[in-house]
Coordinates of C-alpha atoms in Angstrom, one line a residue:
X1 CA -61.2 -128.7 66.6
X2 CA -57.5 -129.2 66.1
X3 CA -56.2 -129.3 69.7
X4 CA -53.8 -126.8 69.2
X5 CA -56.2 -124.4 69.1
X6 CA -58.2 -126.3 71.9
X7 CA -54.4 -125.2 74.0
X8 CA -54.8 -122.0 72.7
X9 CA -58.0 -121.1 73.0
X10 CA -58.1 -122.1 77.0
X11 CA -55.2 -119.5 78.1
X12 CA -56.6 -116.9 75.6
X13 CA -60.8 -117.0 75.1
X14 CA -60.6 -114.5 72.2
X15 CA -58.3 -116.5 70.3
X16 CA -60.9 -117.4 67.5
X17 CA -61.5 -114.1 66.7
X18 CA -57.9 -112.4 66.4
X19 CA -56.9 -116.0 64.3
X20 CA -60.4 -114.7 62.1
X21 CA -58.8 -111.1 61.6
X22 CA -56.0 -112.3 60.7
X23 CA -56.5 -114.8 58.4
X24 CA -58.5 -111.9 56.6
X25 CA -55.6 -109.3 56.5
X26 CA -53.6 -112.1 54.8
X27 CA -56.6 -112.9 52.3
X28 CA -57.0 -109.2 51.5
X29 CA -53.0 -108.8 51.4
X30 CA -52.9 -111.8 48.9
X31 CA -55.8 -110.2 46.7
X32 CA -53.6 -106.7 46.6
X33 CA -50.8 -108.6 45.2
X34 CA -52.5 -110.9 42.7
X35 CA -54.5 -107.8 41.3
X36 CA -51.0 -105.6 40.8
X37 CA -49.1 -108.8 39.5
X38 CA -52.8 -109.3 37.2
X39 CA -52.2 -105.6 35.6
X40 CA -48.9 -106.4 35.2
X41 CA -49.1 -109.2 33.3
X42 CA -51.8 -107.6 31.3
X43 CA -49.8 -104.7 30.5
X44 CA -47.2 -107.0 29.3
X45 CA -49.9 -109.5 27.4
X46 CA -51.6 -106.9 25.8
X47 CA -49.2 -105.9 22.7
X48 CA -49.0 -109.6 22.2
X49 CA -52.9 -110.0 21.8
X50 CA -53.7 -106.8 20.3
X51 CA -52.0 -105.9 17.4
X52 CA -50.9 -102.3 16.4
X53 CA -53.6 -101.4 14.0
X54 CA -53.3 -100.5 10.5
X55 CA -51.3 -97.1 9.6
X56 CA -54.2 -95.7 7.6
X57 CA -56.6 -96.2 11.4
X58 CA -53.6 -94.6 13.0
X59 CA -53.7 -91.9 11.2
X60 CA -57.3 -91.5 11.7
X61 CA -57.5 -92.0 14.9
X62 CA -55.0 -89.0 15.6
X63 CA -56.6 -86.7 12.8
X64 CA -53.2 -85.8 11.2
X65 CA -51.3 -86.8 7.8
X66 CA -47.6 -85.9 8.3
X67 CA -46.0 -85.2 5.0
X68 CA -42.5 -84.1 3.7
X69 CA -42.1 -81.5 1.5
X70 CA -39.4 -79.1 0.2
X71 CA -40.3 -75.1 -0.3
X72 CA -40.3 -74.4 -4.1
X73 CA -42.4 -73.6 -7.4
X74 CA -43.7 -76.9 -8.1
X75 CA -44.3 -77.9 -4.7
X76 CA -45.3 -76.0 -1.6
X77 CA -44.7 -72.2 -0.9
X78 CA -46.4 -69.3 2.1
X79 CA -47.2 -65.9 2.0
X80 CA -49.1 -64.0 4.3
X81 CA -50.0 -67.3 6.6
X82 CA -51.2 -68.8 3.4
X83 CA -50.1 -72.0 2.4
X84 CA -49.9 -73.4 -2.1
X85 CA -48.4 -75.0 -4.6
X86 CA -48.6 -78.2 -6.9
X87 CA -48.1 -80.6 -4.1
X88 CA -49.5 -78.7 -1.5
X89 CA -52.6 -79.0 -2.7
X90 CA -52.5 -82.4 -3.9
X91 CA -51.6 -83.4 -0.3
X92 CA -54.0 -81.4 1.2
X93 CA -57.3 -82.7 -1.2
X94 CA -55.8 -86.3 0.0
X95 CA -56.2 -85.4 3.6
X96 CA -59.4 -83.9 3.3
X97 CA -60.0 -87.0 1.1
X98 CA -59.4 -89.0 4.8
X99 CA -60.9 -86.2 6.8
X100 CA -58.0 -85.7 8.5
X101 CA -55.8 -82.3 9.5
X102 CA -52.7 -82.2 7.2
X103 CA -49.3 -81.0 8.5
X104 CA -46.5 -80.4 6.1
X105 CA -43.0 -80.5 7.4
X106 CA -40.5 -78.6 5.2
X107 CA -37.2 -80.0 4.4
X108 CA -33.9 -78.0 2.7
X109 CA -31.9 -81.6 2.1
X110 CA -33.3 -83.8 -0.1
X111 CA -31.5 -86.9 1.8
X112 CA -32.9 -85.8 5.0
X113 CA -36.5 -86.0 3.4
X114 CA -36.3 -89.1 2.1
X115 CA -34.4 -90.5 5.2
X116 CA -37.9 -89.4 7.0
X117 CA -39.7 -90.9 5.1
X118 CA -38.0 -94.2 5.6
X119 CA -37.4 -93.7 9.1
X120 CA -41.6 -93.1 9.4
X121 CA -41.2 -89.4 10.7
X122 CA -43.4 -88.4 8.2
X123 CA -46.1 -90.8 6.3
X124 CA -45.4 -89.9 3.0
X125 CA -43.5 -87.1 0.8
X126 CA -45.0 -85.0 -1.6
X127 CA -42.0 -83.4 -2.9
X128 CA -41.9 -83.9 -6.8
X129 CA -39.6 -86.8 -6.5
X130 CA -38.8 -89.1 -9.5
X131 CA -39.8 -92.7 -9.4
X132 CA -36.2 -94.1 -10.1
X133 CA -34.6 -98.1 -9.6
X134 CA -32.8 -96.8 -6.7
X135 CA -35.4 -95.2 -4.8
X136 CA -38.1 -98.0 -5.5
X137 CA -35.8 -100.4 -3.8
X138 CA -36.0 -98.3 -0.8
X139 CA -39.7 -97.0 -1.0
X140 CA -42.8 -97.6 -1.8
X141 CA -44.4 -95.5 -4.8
X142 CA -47.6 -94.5 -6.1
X143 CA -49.2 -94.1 -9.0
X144 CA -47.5 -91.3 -11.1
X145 CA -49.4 -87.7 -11.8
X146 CA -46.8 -86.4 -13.9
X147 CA -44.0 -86.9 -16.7
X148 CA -41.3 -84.8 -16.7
X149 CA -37.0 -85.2 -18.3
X150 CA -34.0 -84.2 -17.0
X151 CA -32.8 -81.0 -18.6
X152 CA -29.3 -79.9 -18.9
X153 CA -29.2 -76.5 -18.9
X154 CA -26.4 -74.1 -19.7
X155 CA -26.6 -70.2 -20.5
X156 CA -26.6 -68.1 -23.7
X157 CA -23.6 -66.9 -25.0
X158 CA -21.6 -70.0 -24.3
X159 CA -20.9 -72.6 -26.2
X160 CA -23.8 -75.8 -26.1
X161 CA -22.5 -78.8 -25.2
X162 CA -23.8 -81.6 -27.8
X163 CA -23.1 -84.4 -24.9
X164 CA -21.9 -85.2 -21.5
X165 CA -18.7 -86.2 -22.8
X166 CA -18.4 -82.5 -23.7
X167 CA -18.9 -81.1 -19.7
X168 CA -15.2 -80.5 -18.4
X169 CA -14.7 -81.7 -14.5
X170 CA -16.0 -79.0 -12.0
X171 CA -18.7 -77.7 -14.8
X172 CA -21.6 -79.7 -13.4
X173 CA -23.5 -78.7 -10.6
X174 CA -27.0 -80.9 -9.2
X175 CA -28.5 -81.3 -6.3
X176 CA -27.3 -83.9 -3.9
X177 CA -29.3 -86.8 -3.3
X178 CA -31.4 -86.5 -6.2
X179 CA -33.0 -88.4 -9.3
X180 CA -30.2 -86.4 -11.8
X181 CA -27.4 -87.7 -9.3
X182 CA -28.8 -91.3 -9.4
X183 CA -28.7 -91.2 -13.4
X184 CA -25.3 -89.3 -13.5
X185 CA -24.3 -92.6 -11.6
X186 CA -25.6 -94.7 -14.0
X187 CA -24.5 -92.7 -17.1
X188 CA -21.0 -92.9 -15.8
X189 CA -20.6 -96.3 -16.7
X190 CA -20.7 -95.1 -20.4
X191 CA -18.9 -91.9 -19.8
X192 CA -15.9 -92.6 -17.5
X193 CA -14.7 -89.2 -17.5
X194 CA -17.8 -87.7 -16.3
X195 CA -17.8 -85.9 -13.2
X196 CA -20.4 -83.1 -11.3
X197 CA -20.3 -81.8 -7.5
X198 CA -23.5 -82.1 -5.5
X199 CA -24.6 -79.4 -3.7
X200 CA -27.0 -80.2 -0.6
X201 CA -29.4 -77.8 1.2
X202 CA -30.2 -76.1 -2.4
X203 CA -33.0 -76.8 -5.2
X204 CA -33.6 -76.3 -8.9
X205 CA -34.3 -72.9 -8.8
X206 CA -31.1 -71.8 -7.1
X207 CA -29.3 -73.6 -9.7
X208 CA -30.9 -72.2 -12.6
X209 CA -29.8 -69.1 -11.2
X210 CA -26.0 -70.0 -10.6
X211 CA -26.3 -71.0 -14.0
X212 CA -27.7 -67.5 -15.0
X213 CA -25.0 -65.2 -13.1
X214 CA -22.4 -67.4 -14.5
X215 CA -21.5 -68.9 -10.9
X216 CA -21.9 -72.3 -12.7
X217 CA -21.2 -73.7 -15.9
X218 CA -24.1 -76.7 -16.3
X219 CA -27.0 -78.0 -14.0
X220 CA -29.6 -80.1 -14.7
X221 CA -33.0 -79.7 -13.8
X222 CA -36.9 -80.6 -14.1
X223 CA -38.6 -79.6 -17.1
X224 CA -41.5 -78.9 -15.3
X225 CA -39.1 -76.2 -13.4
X226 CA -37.7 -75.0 -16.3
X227 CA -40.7 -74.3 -18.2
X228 CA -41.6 -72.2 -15.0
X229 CA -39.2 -69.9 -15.2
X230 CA -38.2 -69.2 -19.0
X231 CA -39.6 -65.7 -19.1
X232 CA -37.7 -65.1 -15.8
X233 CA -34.2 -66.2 -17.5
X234 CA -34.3 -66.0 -21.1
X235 CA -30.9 -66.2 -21.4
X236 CA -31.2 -70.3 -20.5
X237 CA -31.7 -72.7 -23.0
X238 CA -31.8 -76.4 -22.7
X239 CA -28.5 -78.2 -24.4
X240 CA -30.4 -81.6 -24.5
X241 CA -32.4 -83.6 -21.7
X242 CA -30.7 -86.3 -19.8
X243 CA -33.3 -88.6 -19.5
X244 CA -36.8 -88.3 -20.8
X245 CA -40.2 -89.4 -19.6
X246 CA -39.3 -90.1 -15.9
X247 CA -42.6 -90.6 -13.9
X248 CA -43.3 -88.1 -10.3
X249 CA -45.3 -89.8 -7.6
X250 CA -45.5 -89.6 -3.9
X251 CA -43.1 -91.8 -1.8
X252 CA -44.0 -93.8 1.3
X253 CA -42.1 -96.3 3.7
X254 CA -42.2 -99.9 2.3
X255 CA -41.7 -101.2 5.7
X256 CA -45.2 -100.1 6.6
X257 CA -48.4 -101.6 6.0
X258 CA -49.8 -101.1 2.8
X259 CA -53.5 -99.5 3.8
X260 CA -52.4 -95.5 3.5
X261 CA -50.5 -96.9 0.3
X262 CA -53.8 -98.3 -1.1
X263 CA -56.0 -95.1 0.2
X264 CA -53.8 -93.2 -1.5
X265 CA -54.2 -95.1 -4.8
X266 CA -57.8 -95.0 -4.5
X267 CA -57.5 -91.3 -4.2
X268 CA -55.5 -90.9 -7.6
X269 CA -58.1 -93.3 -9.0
X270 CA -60.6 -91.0 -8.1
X271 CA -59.0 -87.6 -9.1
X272 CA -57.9 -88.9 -12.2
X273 CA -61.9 -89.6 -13.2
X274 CA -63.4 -87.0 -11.9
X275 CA -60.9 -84.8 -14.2
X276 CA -59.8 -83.0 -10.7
X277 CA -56.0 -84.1 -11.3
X278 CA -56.0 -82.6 -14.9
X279 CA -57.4 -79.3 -13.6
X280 CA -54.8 -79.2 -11.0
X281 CA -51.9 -80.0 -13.8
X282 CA -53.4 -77.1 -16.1
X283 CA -53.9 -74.6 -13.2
X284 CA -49.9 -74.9 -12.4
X285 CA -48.4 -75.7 -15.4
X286 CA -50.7 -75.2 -18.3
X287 CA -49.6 -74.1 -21.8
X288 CA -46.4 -71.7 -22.1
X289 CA -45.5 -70.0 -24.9
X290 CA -41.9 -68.7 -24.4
X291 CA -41.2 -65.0 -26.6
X292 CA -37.8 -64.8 -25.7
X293 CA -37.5 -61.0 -27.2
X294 CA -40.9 -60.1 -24.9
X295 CA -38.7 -61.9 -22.1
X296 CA -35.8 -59.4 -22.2
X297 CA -38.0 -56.3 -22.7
X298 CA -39.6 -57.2 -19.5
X299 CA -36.6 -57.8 -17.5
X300 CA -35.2 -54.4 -19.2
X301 CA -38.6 -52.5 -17.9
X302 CA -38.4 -54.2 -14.7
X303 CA -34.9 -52.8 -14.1
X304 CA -35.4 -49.5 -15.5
X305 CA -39.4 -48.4 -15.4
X306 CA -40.6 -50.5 -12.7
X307 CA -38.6 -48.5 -9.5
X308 CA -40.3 -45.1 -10.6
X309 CA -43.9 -46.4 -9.8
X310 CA -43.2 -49.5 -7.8
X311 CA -43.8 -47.7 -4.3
X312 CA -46.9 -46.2 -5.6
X313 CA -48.0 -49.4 -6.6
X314 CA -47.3 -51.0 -3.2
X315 CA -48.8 -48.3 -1.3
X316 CA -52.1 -49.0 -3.2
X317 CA -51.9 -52.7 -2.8
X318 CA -52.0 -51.9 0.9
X319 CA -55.3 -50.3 0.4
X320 CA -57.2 -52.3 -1.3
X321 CA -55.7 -55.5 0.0
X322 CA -53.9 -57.1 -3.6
X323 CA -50.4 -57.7 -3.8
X324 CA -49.0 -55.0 -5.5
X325 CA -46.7 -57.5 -8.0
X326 CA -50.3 -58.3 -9.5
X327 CA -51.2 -54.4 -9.3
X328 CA -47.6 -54.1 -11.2
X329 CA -48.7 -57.0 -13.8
X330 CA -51.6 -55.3 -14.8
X331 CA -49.9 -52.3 -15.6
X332 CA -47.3 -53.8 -17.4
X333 CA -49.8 -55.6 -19.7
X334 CA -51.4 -52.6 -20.4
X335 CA -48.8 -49.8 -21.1
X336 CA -45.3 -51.8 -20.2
X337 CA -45.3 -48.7 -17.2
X338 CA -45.6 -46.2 -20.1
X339 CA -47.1 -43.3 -18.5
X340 CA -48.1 -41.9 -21.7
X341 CA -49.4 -44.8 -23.3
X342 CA -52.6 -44.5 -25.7
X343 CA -54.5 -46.9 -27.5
X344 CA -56.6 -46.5 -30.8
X345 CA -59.9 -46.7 -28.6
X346 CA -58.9 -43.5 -26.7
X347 CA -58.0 -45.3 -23.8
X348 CA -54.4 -44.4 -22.0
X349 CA -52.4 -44.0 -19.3
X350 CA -50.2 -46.1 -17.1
X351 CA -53.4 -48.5 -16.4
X352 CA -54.9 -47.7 -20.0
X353 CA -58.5 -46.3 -18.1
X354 CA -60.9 -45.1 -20.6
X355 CA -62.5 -41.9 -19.9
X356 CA -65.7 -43.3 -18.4
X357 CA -63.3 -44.8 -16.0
X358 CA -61.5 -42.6 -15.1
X359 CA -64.1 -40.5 -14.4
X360 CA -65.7 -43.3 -11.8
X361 CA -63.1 -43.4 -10.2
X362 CA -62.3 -39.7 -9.9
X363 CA -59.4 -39.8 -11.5
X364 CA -58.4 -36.2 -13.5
X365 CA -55.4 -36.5 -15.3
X366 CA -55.1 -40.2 -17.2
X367 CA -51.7 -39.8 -17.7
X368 CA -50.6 -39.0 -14.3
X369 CA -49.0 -41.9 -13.4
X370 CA -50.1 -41.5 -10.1
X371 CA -53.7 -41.1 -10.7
X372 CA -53.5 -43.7 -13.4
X373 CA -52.1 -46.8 -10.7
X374 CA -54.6 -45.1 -8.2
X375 CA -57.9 -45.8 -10.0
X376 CA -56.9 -48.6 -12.1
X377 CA -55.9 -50.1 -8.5
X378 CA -59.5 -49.1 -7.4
X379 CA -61.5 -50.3 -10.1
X380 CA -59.8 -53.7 -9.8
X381 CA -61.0 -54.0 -6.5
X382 CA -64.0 -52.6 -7.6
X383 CA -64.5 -55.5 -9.9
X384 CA -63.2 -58.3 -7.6
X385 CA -65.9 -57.3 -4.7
X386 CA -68.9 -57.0 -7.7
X387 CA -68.6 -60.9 -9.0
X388 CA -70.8 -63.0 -7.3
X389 CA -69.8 -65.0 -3.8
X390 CA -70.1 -68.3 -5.9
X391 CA -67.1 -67.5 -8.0
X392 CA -64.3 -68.4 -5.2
X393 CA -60.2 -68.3 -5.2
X394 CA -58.5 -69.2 -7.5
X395 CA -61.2 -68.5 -10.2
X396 CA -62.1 -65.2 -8.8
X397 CA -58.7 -62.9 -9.8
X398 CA -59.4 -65.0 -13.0
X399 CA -62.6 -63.2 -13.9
X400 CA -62.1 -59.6 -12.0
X401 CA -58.8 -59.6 -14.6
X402 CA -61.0 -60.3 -17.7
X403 CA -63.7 -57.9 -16.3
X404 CA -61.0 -55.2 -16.5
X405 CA -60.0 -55.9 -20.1
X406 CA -63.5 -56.5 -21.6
X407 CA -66.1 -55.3 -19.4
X408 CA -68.1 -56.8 -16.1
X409 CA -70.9 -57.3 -18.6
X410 CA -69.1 -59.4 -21.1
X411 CA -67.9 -61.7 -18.4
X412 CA -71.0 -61.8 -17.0
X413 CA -72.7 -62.5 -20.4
X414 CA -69.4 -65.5 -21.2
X415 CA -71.0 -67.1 -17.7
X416 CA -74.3 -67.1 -19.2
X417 CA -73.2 -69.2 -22.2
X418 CA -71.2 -71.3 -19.8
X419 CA -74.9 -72.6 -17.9
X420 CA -76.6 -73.5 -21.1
X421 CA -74.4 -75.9 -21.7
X422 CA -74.8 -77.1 -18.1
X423 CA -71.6 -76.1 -17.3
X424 CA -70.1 -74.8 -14.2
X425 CA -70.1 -70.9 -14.6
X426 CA -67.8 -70.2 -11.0
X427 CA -65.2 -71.7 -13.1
X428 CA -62.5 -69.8 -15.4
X429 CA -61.5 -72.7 -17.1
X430 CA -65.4 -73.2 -18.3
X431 CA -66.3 -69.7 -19.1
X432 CA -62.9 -68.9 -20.9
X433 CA -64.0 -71.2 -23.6
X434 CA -67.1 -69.0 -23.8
X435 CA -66.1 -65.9 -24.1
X436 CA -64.5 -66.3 -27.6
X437 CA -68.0 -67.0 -28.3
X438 CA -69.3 -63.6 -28.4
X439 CA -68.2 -62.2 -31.3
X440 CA -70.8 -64.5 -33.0
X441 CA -74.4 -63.6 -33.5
X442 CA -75.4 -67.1 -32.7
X443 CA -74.0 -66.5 -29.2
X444 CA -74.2 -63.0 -28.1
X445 CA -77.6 -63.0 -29.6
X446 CA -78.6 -65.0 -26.2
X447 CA -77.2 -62.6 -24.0
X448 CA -77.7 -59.3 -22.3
X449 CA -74.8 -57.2 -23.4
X450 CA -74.4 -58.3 -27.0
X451 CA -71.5 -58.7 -29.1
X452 CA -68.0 -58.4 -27.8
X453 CA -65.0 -58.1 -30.1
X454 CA -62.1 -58.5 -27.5
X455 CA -63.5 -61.8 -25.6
X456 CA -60.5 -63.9 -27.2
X457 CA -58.2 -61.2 -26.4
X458 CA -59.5 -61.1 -22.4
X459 CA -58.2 -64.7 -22.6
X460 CA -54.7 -64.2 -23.5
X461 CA -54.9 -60.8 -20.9
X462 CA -55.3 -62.9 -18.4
X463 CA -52.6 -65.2 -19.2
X464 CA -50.1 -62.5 -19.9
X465 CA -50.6 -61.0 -16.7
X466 CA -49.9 -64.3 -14.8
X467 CA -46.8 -64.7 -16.4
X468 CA -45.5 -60.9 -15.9
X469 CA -47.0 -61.3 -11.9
X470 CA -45.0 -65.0 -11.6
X471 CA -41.6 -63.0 -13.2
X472 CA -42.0 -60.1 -10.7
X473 CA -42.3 -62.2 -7.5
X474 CA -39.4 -64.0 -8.1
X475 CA -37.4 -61.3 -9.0
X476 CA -38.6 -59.6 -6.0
X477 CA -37.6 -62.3 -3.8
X478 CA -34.6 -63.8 -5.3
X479 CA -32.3 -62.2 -2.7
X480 CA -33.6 -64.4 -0.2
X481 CA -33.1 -67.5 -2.8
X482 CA -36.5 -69.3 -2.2
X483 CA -39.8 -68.6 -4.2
X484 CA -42.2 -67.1 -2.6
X485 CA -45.6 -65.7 -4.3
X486 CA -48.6 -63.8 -3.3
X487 CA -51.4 -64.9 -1.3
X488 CA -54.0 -67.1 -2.4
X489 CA -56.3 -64.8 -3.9
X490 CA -53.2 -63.7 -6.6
X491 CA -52.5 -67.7 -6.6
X492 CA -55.5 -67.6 -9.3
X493 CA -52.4 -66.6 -12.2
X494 CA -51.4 -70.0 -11.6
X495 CA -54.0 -71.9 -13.3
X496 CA -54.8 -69.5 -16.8
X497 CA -53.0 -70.8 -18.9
X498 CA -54.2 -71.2 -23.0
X499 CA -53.5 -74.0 -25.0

């Protein structure tokens, strides 16, 4: 024993056991602080020796895919807390595709998109944007899903400019940050002269209609746009395209890693085969056939027939839940809002009922205009509640619209058809093909309700009245300068489009 504590422990007997207590405050002290400095340091290690992991497990792990959009035709619109469009869609298959929530974030700018995307606010944009040189320096792209060319447009009336070197400085309006700017760069090296203002916080459709009411001279725009909206401004016609062939794909950071770049690839891989994509391409775009003198008489109706029936039709819509704009389509295909409208076949009225119809529906007086949007409202409705649950949106305005031109039966008899060739029978674009069918013996032979002369012509209805419903809803929303359509169940016009 050290003597020290020998000198110690003789003036104070206890001595051993305060040293003990001691020497066990400063062991338990010591332990405190090498635990908190231990956290520390692993707090500080921990980045270093664990990774971040992979943006696609990221995204996974939180449940959400972020992606940029812009509010238009071809891309993503709402109505009535319901969310569609081309890209929309697309984007929202690909997160169901990773089981994972999708959130789309709207953008007015174009440059403020794409600065999102590059910034990593978003994960990718789904916007319609152009694959260009520029842009693939500064993202990465995938696969394309569409073709489209750069159309410059000008209006009727004027004279058609055979080239650029033909545009006069201030006639020229795009959109600012966009894949026609980027080429209007490039062109200018072989047209010195050319100049155009850019106009941010605006999009195609705005611009078509500057050009329309003569607040512009020239824009250009997406043929996919364009073809949209000929019937709604017939006056427009396309003096040459500015580019062809340009591919549309989604963009996404190329500072990131590449695992939600490859998922998404594998997506498009798998949409392509399983003929999904080509579904999706048809049920937007589809087939137009422009009649540019049926384009004017329907603007001219709209302006002049349309306001004498359109609050009955809206009142109806609110009973039996449709958008009155497809209630308004229907009668336009039918009568063009003629009251007094009569077909061969004894059927007439506003909403061409026949008399067994009318009678159904308690209608008196066929061409009362009143009556007439009343119980051709109902019997619609009637129709759309009677298909079976299997038939679902978008398919199922698709086949209540036929129904109304050639009979429940006949549809009914088309879906038949449709399952012996092992075909899917919920779906339009399957039973459309059938129902041209039963005005042969061979066909309508095998079915209940026999031969049908008009199952061609149900075809084309249907298209007709997508393209009057599209013409009304932007017409009826162009004060606000955005496209907005109806809700999802009306969607359905999108897709019926005939080759």
């Amino acid at each position: 024993m050290p003597l020290i504590y020998k000198e110690f422990k003789a003036r104070d007997p206890n001595m051993r056991q305060r040293l003990m207590q001691a020497f066990a405050k400063l062991i338990q002290l010591a332990a405190e602080k090498l635990w908190a400095y231990g956290v520390l340091a692993g707090l500080l290690l921990v980045p270093a020796c664990q990774p971040e992991p992979p943006l696609l497990e990221q995204i996974k792990n939180r449940g959400e895919l972020v992606v940029a959009t812009q509010t238009g035709p071809t891309t993503y619109y709402r109505e009535l807390e319901l969310d569609t469009g081309f890209e929309y869609e697309l984007a929202k298959k690909f997160a169901d595709h990773l089981n994972v929530k999708l959130r789309m974030i709207k953008f007015s700018d174009l440059g403020s998109l794409l600065q999102a995307v590059e910034t990593g606010q978003v994960h990718l944009a789904a916007a319609g944007l152009t694959v260009t040189p520029e842009r693939s320096h500064r993202f990465r792209f995938t696969s394309p899903y569409q073709q489209i060319s750069q159309n410059l447009v000008y209006r009727s009336g004027t004279a058609a400019p055979e080239t650029l070197d033909d545009l006069e400085p201030g006639e020229l309006v795009v959109i600012a940050n966009s894949s026609h700017s980027e080429n209007l760069q490039r062109l200018r090296q072989e047209h010195p002269d050319l100049s155009w203002t850019e106009k941010n916080n605006t999009a195609m459709l705005e611009l078509l209609g500057s050009v329309n009411e003569e607040q512009a001279r020239y824009t250009i725009v997406d043929s996919n746009v364009f073809a949209l909206h000929r019937d709604i401004f017939p006056e427009l016609r396309v003096a040459f395209n500015v580019k062809d062939a340009e591919p549309l794909a989604w963009a996404l950071n190329k500072q990131s890693d590449p695992s939600l770049y490859m998922a998404a690839e594998l997506f498009f891989n798998q949409i392509n085969a399983d003929g999904t994509l080509e579904e999706m391409r048809e049920r937007f775009y589809g087939h137009r056939e422009f009649n540019y003198v049926g384009a004017r008489t329907f603007i001219a109706h709209m302006d002049y027939r349309l306001p004498k029936y359109e609050e009955k039709f809206k009142k109806m819509a609110s009973e039996v839940g449709v958008d009155w704009r497809l209630l308004a389509a229907i009668g336009y295909q039918e009568s063009l809002w003629n009251p007094n409208a009569i077909s061969p076949t004894g059927v007439r009225g506003l909403m061409m009922l026949t008399l067994r119809t009318a009678q159904e529906m308690g209608v008196l007086n066929r061409r009362n205009p009143e009556q007439s949007i009343e119980g051709g409202s109902r019997y619609f409705k009637k129709l759309y509640e009677r298909l079976p649950e299997s038939i679902v949106e978008p398919h199922r305005t698709w086949f209540a619209l036929a129904a109304y031109n050639t009979g429940y039966g006949h549809v009914m008899d088309a879906r038949r058809l449709t399952r012996m060739d092992d075909a899917d029978d919920n779906n339009w674009f399957e039973v459309r093909q059938r129902l041209p069918l039963l005005k042969k013996r061979e066909y309508y032979s095998k079915v209940k309700h026999g031969y049908a002369r008009g199952g061609a012509q149900s075809v084309h209805y249907v298209r007709n009245i997508r393209r009057y419903y599209e013409a009304l809803v932007w017409a009826t929303e162009r004060e606000q300068k955005q496209y907005v359509p109806a809700p999802q169940n009306v969607v359905a016009m999108r897709d019926e489009l005939v080759h």
